C-alpha positions as a Python dict, from the first residue, in 0.01 Angstrom:
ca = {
    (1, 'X'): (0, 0, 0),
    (2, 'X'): (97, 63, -302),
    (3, 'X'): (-22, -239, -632),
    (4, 'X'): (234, -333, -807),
    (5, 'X'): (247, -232, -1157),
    (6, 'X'): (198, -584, -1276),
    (7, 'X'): (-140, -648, -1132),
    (8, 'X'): (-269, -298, -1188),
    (9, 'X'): (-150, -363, -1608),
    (10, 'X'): (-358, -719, -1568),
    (11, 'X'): (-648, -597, -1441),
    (12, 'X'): (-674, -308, -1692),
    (13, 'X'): (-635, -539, -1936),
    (14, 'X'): (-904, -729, -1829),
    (15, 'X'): (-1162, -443, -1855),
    (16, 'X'): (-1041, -345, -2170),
    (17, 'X'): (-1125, -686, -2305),
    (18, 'X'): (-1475, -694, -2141),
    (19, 'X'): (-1563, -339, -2250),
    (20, 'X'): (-1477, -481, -2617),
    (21, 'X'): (-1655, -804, -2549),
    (22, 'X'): (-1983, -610, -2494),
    (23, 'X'): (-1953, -366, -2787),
    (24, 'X'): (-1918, -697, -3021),
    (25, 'X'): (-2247, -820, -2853),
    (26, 'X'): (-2429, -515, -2899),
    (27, 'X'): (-2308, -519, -3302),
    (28, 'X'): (-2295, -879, -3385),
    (29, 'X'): (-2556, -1004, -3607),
    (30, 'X'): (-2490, -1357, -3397),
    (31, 'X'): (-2719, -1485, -3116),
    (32, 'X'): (-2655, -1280, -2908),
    (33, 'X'): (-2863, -1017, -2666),
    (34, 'X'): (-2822, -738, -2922),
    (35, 'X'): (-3109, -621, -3146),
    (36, 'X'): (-3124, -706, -3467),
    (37, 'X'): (-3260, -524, -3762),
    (38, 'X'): (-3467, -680, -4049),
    (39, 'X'): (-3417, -606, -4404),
    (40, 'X'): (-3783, -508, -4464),
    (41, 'X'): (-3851, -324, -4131),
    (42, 'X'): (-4128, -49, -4135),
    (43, 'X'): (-4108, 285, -4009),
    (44, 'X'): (-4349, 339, -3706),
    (45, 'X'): (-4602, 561, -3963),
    (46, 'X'): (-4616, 314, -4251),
    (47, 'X'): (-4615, 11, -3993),
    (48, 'X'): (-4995, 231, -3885),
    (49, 'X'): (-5126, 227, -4265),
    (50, 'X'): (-5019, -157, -4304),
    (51, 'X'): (-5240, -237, -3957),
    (52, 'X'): (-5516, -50, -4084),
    (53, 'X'): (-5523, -225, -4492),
    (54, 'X'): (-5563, -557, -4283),
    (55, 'X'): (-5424, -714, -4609),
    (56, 'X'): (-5455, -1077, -4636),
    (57, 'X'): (-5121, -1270, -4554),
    (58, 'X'): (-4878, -1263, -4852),
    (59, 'X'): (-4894, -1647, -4984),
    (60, 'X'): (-4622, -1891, -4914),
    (61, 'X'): (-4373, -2035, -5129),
    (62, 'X'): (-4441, -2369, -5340),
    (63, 'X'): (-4262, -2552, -5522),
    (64, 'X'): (-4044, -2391, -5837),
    (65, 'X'): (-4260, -2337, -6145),
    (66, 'X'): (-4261, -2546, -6410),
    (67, 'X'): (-4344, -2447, -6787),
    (68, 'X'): (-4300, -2268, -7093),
    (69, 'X'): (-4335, -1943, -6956),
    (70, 'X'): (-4328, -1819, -6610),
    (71, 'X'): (-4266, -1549, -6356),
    (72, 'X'): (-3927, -1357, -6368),
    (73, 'X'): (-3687, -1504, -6100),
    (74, 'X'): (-3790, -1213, -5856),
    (75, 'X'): (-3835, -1177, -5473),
    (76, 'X'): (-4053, -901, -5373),
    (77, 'X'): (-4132, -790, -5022),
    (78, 'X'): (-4461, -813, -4908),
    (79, 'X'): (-4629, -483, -4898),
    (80, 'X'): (-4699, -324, -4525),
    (81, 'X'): (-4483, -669, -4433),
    (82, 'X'): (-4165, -807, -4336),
    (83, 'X'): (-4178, -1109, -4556),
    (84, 'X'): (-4106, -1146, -4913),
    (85, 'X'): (-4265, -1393, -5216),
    (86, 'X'): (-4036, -1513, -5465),
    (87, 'X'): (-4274, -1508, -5791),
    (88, 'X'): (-4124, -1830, -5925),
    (89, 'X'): (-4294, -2046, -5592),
    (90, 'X'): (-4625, -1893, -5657),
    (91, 'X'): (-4731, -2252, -5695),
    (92, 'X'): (-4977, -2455, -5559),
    (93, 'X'): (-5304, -2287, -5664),
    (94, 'X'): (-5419, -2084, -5955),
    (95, 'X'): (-5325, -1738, -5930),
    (96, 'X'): (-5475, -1391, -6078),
    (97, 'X'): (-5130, -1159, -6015),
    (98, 'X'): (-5281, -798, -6084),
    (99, 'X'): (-4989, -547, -6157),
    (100, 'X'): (-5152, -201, -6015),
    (101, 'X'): (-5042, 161, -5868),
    (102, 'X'): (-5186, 459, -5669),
    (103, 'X'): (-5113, 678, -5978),
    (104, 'X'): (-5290, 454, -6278),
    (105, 'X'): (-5617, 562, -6281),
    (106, 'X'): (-5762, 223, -6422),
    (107, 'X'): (-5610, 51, -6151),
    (108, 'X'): (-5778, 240, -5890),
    (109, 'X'): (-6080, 154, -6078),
    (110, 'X'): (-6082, -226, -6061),
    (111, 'X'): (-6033, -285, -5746),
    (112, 'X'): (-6302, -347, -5589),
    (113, 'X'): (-6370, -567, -5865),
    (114, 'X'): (-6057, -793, -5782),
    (115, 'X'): (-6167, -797, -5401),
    (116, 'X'): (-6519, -908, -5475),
    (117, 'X'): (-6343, -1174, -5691),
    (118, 'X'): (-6045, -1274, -5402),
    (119, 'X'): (-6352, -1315, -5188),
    (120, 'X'): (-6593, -1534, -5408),
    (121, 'X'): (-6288, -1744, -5535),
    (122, 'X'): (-6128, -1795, -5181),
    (123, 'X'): (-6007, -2150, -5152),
    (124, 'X'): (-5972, -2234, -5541),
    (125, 'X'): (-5804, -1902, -5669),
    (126, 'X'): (-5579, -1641, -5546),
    (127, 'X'): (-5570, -1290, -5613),
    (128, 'X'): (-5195, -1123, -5522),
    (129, 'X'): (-5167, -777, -5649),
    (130, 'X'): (-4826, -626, -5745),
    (131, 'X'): (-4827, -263, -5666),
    (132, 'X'): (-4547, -138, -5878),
    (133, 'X'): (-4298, 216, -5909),
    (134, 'X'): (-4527, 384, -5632),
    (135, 'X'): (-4264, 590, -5467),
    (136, 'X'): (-4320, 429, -5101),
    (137, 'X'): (-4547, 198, -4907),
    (138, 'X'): (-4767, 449, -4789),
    (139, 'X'): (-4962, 543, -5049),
    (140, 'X'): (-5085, 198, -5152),
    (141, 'X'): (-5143, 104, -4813),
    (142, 'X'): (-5334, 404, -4750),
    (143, 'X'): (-5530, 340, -5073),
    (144, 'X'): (-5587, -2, -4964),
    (145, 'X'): (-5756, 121, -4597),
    (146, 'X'): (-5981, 367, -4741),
    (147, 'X'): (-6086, 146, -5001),
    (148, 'X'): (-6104, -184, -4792),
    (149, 'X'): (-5963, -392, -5062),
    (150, 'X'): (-5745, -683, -4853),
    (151, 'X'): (-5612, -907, -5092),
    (152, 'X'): (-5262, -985, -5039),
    (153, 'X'): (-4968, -755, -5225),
    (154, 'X'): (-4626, -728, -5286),
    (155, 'X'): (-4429, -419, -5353),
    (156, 'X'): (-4214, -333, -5655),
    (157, 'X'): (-4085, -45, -5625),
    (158, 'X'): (-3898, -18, -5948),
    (159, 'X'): (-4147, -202, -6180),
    (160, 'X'): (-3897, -489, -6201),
    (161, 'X'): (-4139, -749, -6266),
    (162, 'X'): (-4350, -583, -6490),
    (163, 'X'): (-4015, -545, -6681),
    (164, 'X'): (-3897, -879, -6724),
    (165, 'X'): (-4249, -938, -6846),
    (166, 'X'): (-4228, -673, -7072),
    (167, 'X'): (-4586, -532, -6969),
    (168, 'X'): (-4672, -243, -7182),
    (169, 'X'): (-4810, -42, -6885),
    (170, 'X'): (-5105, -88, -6613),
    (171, 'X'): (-5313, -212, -6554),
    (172, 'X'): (-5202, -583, -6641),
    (173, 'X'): (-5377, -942, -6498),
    (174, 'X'): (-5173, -1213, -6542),
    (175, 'X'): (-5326, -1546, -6518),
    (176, 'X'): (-5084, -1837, -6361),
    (177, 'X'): (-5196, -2201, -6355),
    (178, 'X'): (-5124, -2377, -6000),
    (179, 'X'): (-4789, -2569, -6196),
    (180, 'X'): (-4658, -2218, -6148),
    (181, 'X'): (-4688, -2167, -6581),
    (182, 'X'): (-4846, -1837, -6687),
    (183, 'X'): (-5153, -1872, -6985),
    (184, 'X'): (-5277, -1542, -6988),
    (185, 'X'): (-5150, -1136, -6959),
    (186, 'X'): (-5409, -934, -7017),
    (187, 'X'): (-5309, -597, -7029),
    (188, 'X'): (-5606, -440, -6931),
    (189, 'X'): (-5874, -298, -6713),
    (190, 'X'): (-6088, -580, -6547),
    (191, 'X'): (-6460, -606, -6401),
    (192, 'X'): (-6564, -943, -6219),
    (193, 'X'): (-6783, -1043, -6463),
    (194, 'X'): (-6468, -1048, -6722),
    (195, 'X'): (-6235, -1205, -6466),
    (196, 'X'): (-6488, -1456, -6390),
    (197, 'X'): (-6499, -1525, -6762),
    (198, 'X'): (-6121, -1520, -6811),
    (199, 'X'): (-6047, -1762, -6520),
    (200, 'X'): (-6299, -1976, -6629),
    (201, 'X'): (-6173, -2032, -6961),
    (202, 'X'): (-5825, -1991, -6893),
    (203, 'X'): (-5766, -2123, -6544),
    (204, 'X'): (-6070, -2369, -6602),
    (205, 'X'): (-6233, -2310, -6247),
    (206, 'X'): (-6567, -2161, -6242),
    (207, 'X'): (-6664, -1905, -5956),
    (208, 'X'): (-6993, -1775, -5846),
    (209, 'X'): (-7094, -1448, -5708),
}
């Protein structure tokens, strides 16, 4: 028998519309079944060097800073992570924010100073590095692993914080006060004994080790 053309144009139509109906789902960025990708997704290799660094979890935000001088109005990701920390909301606690890279000798050289002090001052000051204009993630994660320094990081890629504070190079420790106000850049080379010294007089907490 043969369909009449009516019903065989309807029901074409019909799978037309449910062919495009799935394509949206697959695209959307709504609720539906489809993946969807995040902004500061890993690749599979790096996503390996960021298990193995173990790095502390990147801090949350507080409330906005408050001061004279502060951070630069900046979100950074988190390195070997899919969150980010705006530097504004690094609030709450007193902060040592060390600006560092694979390729800066000094840096390489302090830190295992800066872990020994993120793991004497746990609880009363943070350490948060800012590994800045490496040309990826992998080689300061890898650096990190081998090196078994785990203090939370962030990653600027093109040195825009260090910019906006118009840092003359690196190493640089910048000392933050838990109102989110910074008291101190010192644009140079640390051991613990000096950051011991320098939080103590500037961040006026006093930590053992």
């Amino acid at each position: 028998m043969t369909v009449p053309v009516t019903v065989r144009a309807r029901k074409a139509f019909v799978a037309i519309v449910a062919c495009l109906t799935l394509l949206a789902g697959c695209t959307s960025g709504g609720s539906g079944s489809g993946s969807k990708s995040h902004p500061h997704a890993l690749d599979p290799a790096t996503a390996k060097l960021a298990q193995q660094a173990a790095l502390q979890p990147c801090p949350t935000a507080g409330k906005p800073a408050a001061g004279a001088k502060v951070l630069p109005d900046l979100t950074l990701q988190c390195l070997g992570g899919t969150g980010s920390v705006p530097l504004r909301k690094l609030t709450g606690t007193p902060t040592v924010l060390n600006f560092w890279a694979t390729w800066c000798t000094d840096c390489r050289a302090e830190m295992s100073a800066l872990q020994q002090f993120a793991t004497a001052a746990a609880g009363k000051v943070r350490v948060v590095g800012v590994n800045s204009q490496d040309l990826s993630q992998k080689a300061p994660l890898s650096f990190l692993a081998d090196n078994k320094i785990h203090f939370a990081s962030v990653y600027d890629k093109q040195g825009s914080a260090g910019r906006a504070l118009g840092l003359p190079g690196l190493p640089v420790t910048v000392l933050i006060r838990a109102d989110g106000s910074i008291v101190q850049v010192h644009p140079a080379g640390v051991t613990f004994a000096a950051l011991r010294q320098l939080v103590r007089q500037q961040l006026h907490v006093d930590i053992r080790g």
